[in-house]
Amino acid sequence: MTTLLPAFLSGFALSAALIMAIGAQNLFVLRQGLRGEHVGPIVLLFGLSDALLILAGVGGMGAFLSAAPKLTAVLALGGAAFLAWYGIAALRRMASPSAMTVAAGGALSLGRAMATGAAFTFLNPHVYLDTVLLMGTAGSAQPEDLRPFFVLGAASASFTWFAALGYGARLLQPVFTRPFAWRILDAVVGVVMLSLAASLLVGAVNQPG
């Protein structure tokens, strides 16, 4: 057990460090948690997606992507378009007083919430850079028999974080009964999404090959 624990903890710590940074997935989970909409399915979707991408990275997909710059550029352009659309939608919500309460209209259906969550995951090249390339490289450095425990640790961190963020958001609901709080959140979401979109566009333009 003592030989397995370091690999598990290494995966857990690296995944936690990467996933806790503010980003598209986290902001989406936070907003869904505040609204109390489909939190369980969204947490499950993001957790399983991260687990599959980490497993793919450790299994060699990271090396494939690093050798395919054109594919990375295509993903970047698609991700930039999606993030820009979502960012503009958030800024429009910020300017709409009717959308500023937890129970306000504009609720997402389960299908649309899951589709949006999948887009945040699979159309965002940052997810591939962190989850597939970086985690894959770190996991591949582990002895072969310990790699499953590295993946397990990394996936556990992902599930733990998304669950804490999604369900813990309810503690902030009293704050978000005030329209001004929703305006601030949507402003942050809009700025972050547009900034990520811009960074993806710059990366795609400067992509070699």
Short mmCIF file of C-alpha atoms in Angstrom, two decimals:
data_model
loop_
_atom_site.label_atom_id
_atom_site.label_comp_id
_atom_site.label_asym_id
_atom_site.label_seq_id
_atom_site.Cartn_x
_atom_site.Cartn_y
_atom_site.Cartn_z
CA MET A 1 0.00 0.00 0.00
CA THR A 2 2.83 2.40 0.84
CA THR A 3 4.18 2.06 -2.71
CA LEU A 4 0.75 2.80 -4.22
CA LEU A 5 -0.10 5.82 -2.09
CA PRO A 6 2.57 8.19 -3.50
CA ALA A 7 1.33 7.60 -7.06
CA PHE A 8 -2.28 8.21 -5.98
CA LEU A 9 -1.36 11.38 -4.07
CA SER A 10 0.81 12.64 -6.93
CA GLY A 11 -2.10 12.36 -9.34
CA PHE A 12 -4.52 13.90 -6.83
CA ALA A 13 -2.27 16.87 -6.07
CA LEU A 14 -1.41 17.68 -9.69
CA SER A 15 -5.03 17.41 -10.81
CA ALA A 16 -6.23 19.56 -7.91
CA ALA A 17 -3.64 22.24 -8.66
CA LEU A 18 -4.70 22.42 -12.29
CA ILE A 19 -8.44 22.23 -11.83
CA MET A 20 -8.84 24.83 -9.07
CA ALA A 21 -7.76 27.71 -11.30
CA ILE A 22 -10.65 29.89 -12.48
CA GLY A 23 -11.87 28.71 -15.84
CA ALA A 24 -14.83 27.87 -18.03
CA GLN A 25 -15.77 24.59 -16.37
CA ASN A 26 -15.55 25.95 -12.84
CA LEU A 27 -17.64 29.01 -13.61
CA PHE A 28 -20.29 26.88 -15.30
CA VAL A 29 -20.47 24.49 -12.33
CA LEU A 30 -20.66 27.45 -9.94
CA ARG A 31 -23.52 29.06 -11.85
CA GLN A 32 -25.44 25.80 -12.08
CA GLY A 33 -24.88 25.21 -8.38
CA LEU A 34 -26.16 28.67 -7.48
CA ARG A 35 -29.27 28.09 -9.56
CA GLY A 36 -29.69 24.53 -8.28
CA GLU A 37 -30.00 23.18 -11.84
CA HIS A 38 -28.81 19.67 -12.77
CA VAL A 39 -25.84 19.85 -10.40
CA GLY A 40 -25.44 16.07 -10.03
CA PRO A 41 -25.40 15.29 -13.77
CA ILE A 42 -23.01 18.20 -14.46
CA VAL A 43 -20.60 17.08 -11.72
CA LEU A 44 -20.76 13.52 -13.04
CA LEU A 45 -20.19 14.69 -16.62
CA PHE A 46 -17.14 16.80 -15.78
CA GLY A 47 -15.68 14.20 -13.43
CA LEU A 48 -16.06 11.34 -15.91
CA SER A 49 -14.78 13.49 -18.78
CA ASP A 50 -11.66 14.41 -16.84
CA ALA A 51 -11.11 10.79 -15.85
CA LEU A 52 -11.35 9.64 -19.48
CA LEU A 53 -9.06 12.42 -20.73
CA ILE A 54 -6.48 11.72 -18.01
CA LEU A 55 -6.60 8.02 -18.84
CA ALA A 56 -6.18 8.82 -22.53
CA GLY A 57 -3.25 11.11 -21.78
CA VAL A 58 -1.44 8.53 -19.70
CA GLY A 59 -2.21 5.98 -22.41
CA GLY A 60 -0.47 8.00 -25.11
CA MET A 61 -3.03 10.45 -26.54
CA GLY A 62 -0.96 13.35 -25.20
CA ALA A 63 1.98 12.42 -27.38
CA PHE A 64 -0.33 12.16 -30.40
CA LEU A 65 -1.81 15.63 -29.87
CA SER A 66 1.58 17.23 -29.37
CA ALA A 67 2.59 15.85 -32.77
CA ALA A 68 -0.56 17.18 -34.49
CA PRO A 69 -0.40 21.00 -34.37
CA LYS A 70 -3.03 21.44 -37.09
CA LEU A 71 -5.56 19.45 -35.09
CA THR A 72 -4.75 21.55 -32.03
CA ALA A 73 -5.32 24.72 -34.07
CA VAL A 74 -8.72 23.49 -35.26
CA LEU A 75 -9.73 22.71 -31.67
CA ALA A 76 -8.56 26.16 -30.63
CA LEU A 77 -10.69 27.90 -33.25
CA GLY A 78 -13.79 25.90 -32.36
CA GLY A 79 -13.22 26.46 -28.66
CA ALA A 80 -12.68 30.19 -29.16
CA ALA A 81 -15.97 30.53 -31.03
CA PHE A 82 -17.89 28.69 -28.33
CA LEU A 83 -16.29 30.59 -25.43
CA ALA A 84 -16.87 33.92 -27.18
CA TRP A 85 -20.56 33.06 -27.70
CA TYR A 86 -20.97 32.06 -24.06
CA GLY A 87 -19.09 35.14 -22.83
CA ILE A 88 -21.27 37.49 -24.86
CA ALA A 89 -24.38 35.71 -23.54
CA ALA A 90 -23.15 36.26 -19.97
CA LEU A 91 -22.59 39.97 -20.60
CA ARG A 92 -26.08 40.23 -22.08
CA ARG A 93 -27.49 38.58 -18.94
CA MET A 94 -25.58 41.10 -16.86
CA ALA A 95 -27.46 43.89 -18.62
CA SER A 96 -30.86 42.22 -18.20
CA PRO A 97 -32.49 42.87 -14.80
CA SER A 98 -35.05 40.12 -15.43
CA ALA A 99 -32.32 37.47 -15.33
CA MET A 100 -30.83 38.44 -12.02
CA THR A 101 -32.47 36.10 -9.50
CA VAL A 102 -31.79 32.48 -8.70
CA ALA A 103 -35.30 31.51 -9.76
CA ALA A 104 -35.41 33.72 -12.84
CA GLY A 105 -36.27 32.49 -16.31
CA GLY A 106 -33.69 31.18 -18.72
CA ALA A 107 -33.23 27.88 -16.91
CA LEU A 108 -31.37 25.25 -18.92
CA SER A 109 -32.98 21.93 -19.71
CA LEU A 110 -30.99 18.86 -18.71
CA GLY A 111 -30.07 18.16 -22.32
CA ARG A 112 -28.91 21.71 -22.98
CA ALA A 113 -26.97 21.83 -19.71
CA MET A 114 -25.18 18.58 -20.54
CA ALA A 115 -24.46 19.74 -24.10
CA THR A 116 -23.04 23.02 -22.79
CA GLY A 117 -20.94 21.17 -20.23
CA ALA A 118 -19.61 18.81 -22.90
CA ALA A 119 -18.72 21.80 -25.08
CA PHE A 120 -16.81 23.43 -22.21
CA THR A 121 -14.83 20.21 -21.88
CA PHE A 122 -14.22 18.96 -25.40
CA LEU A 123 -14.09 22.27 -27.30
CA ASN A 124 -11.57 23.82 -24.92
CA PRO A 125 -7.95 23.11 -25.90
CA HIS A 126 -6.84 24.21 -22.43
CA VAL A 127 -8.50 21.05 -21.13
CA TYR A 128 -6.39 18.97 -23.50
CA LEU A 129 -3.21 20.85 -22.62
CA ASP A 130 -3.73 20.38 -18.87
CA THR A 131 -5.61 17.12 -18.62
CA VAL A 132 -4.20 15.17 -21.56
CA LEU A 133 -0.73 16.56 -22.24
CA LEU A 134 0.46 17.64 -18.81
CA MET A 135 -1.29 14.95 -16.78
CA GLY A 136 -0.41 12.40 -19.44
CA THR A 137 3.26 13.30 -19.28
CA ALA A 138 3.31 13.17 -15.48
CA GLY A 139 1.39 9.89 -15.40
CA SER A 140 3.61 8.29 -18.03
CA ALA A 141 6.63 9.04 -15.84
CA GLN A 142 5.21 6.70 -13.21
CA PRO A 143 6.19 3.02 -13.30
CA GLU A 144 3.71 1.16 -15.49
CA ASP A 145 2.12 -0.78 -12.64
CA LEU A 146 1.51 2.46 -10.68
CA ARG A 147 -0.07 4.46 -13.51
CA PRO A 148 -3.63 3.26 -12.74
CA PHE A 149 -3.28 4.65 -9.21
CA PHE A 150 -2.01 7.97 -10.56
CA VAL A 151 -5.08 8.14 -12.82
CA LEU A 152 -7.33 7.17 -9.91
CA GLY A 153 -5.86 9.91 -7.73
CA ALA A 154 -6.21 12.53 -10.48
CA ALA A 155 -9.80 11.52 -11.24
CA SER A 156 -10.66 11.57 -7.52
CA ALA A 157 -9.46 15.16 -7.27
CA SER A 158 -11.62 16.13 -10.23
CA PHE A 159 -14.78 14.54 -8.82
CA THR A 160 -14.10 15.99 -5.36
CA TRP A 161 -13.57 19.53 -6.65
CA PHE A 162 -16.57 19.66 -8.96
CA ALA A 163 -18.84 18.16 -6.30
CA ALA A 164 -17.60 20.64 -3.68
CA LEU A 165 -18.01 23.55 -6.07
CA GLY A 166 -21.42 22.52 -7.37
CA TYR A 167 -23.04 21.59 -4.07
CA GLY A 168 -21.09 24.11 -1.99
CA ALA A 169 -22.40 26.93 -4.16
CA ARG A 170 -25.70 26.62 -2.28
CA LEU A 171 -24.00 28.23 0.72
CA LEU A 172 -23.66 31.39 -1.37
CA GLN A 173 -27.30 31.51 -2.43
CA PRO A 174 -28.24 34.12 0.23
CA VAL A 175 -25.67 36.45 -1.33
CA PHE A 176 -27.06 35.83 -4.81
CA THR A 177 -30.60 36.78 -3.89
CA ARG A 178 -29.39 40.31 -4.67
CA PRO A 179 -29.42 41.27 -8.37
CA PHE A 180 -26.08 43.07 -8.02
CA ALA A 181 -24.33 39.79 -7.07
CA TRP A 182 -25.59 38.12 -10.25
CA ARG A 183 -24.41 41.10 -12.28
CA ILE A 184 -20.91 40.70 -10.83
CA LEU A 185 -20.88 36.94 -11.47
CA ASP A 186 -22.03 37.31 -15.07
CA ALA A 187 -19.52 40.10 -15.62
CA VAL A 188 -16.73 37.84 -14.36
CA VAL A 189 -18.01 34.96 -16.50
CA GLY A 190 -18.20 37.18 -19.59
CA VAL A 191 -14.73 38.64 -19.15
CA VAL A 192 -13.11 35.27 -18.41
CA MET A 193 -14.79 33.53 -21.36
CA LEU A 194 -13.87 36.30 -23.80
CA SER A 195 -10.30 36.38 -22.46
CA LEU A 196 -9.99 32.61 -22.92
CA ALA A 197 -11.42 32.92 -26.43
CA ALA A 198 -8.88 35.62 -27.29
CA SER A 199 -6.00 33.54 -25.92
CA LEU A 200 -7.13 30.55 -27.99
CA LEU A 201 -7.30 32.67 -31.14
CA VAL A 202 -3.82 34.04 -30.56
CA GLY A 203 -2.53 30.53 -29.94
CA ALA A 204 -4.16 29.22 -33.10
CA VAL A 205 -2.73 32.05 -35.22
CA ASN A 206 0.75 31.53 -33.81
CA GLN A 207 0.57 27.73 -34.06
CA PRO A 208 3.61 26.44 -35.97
CA GLY A 209 3.09 24.27 -39.04
#
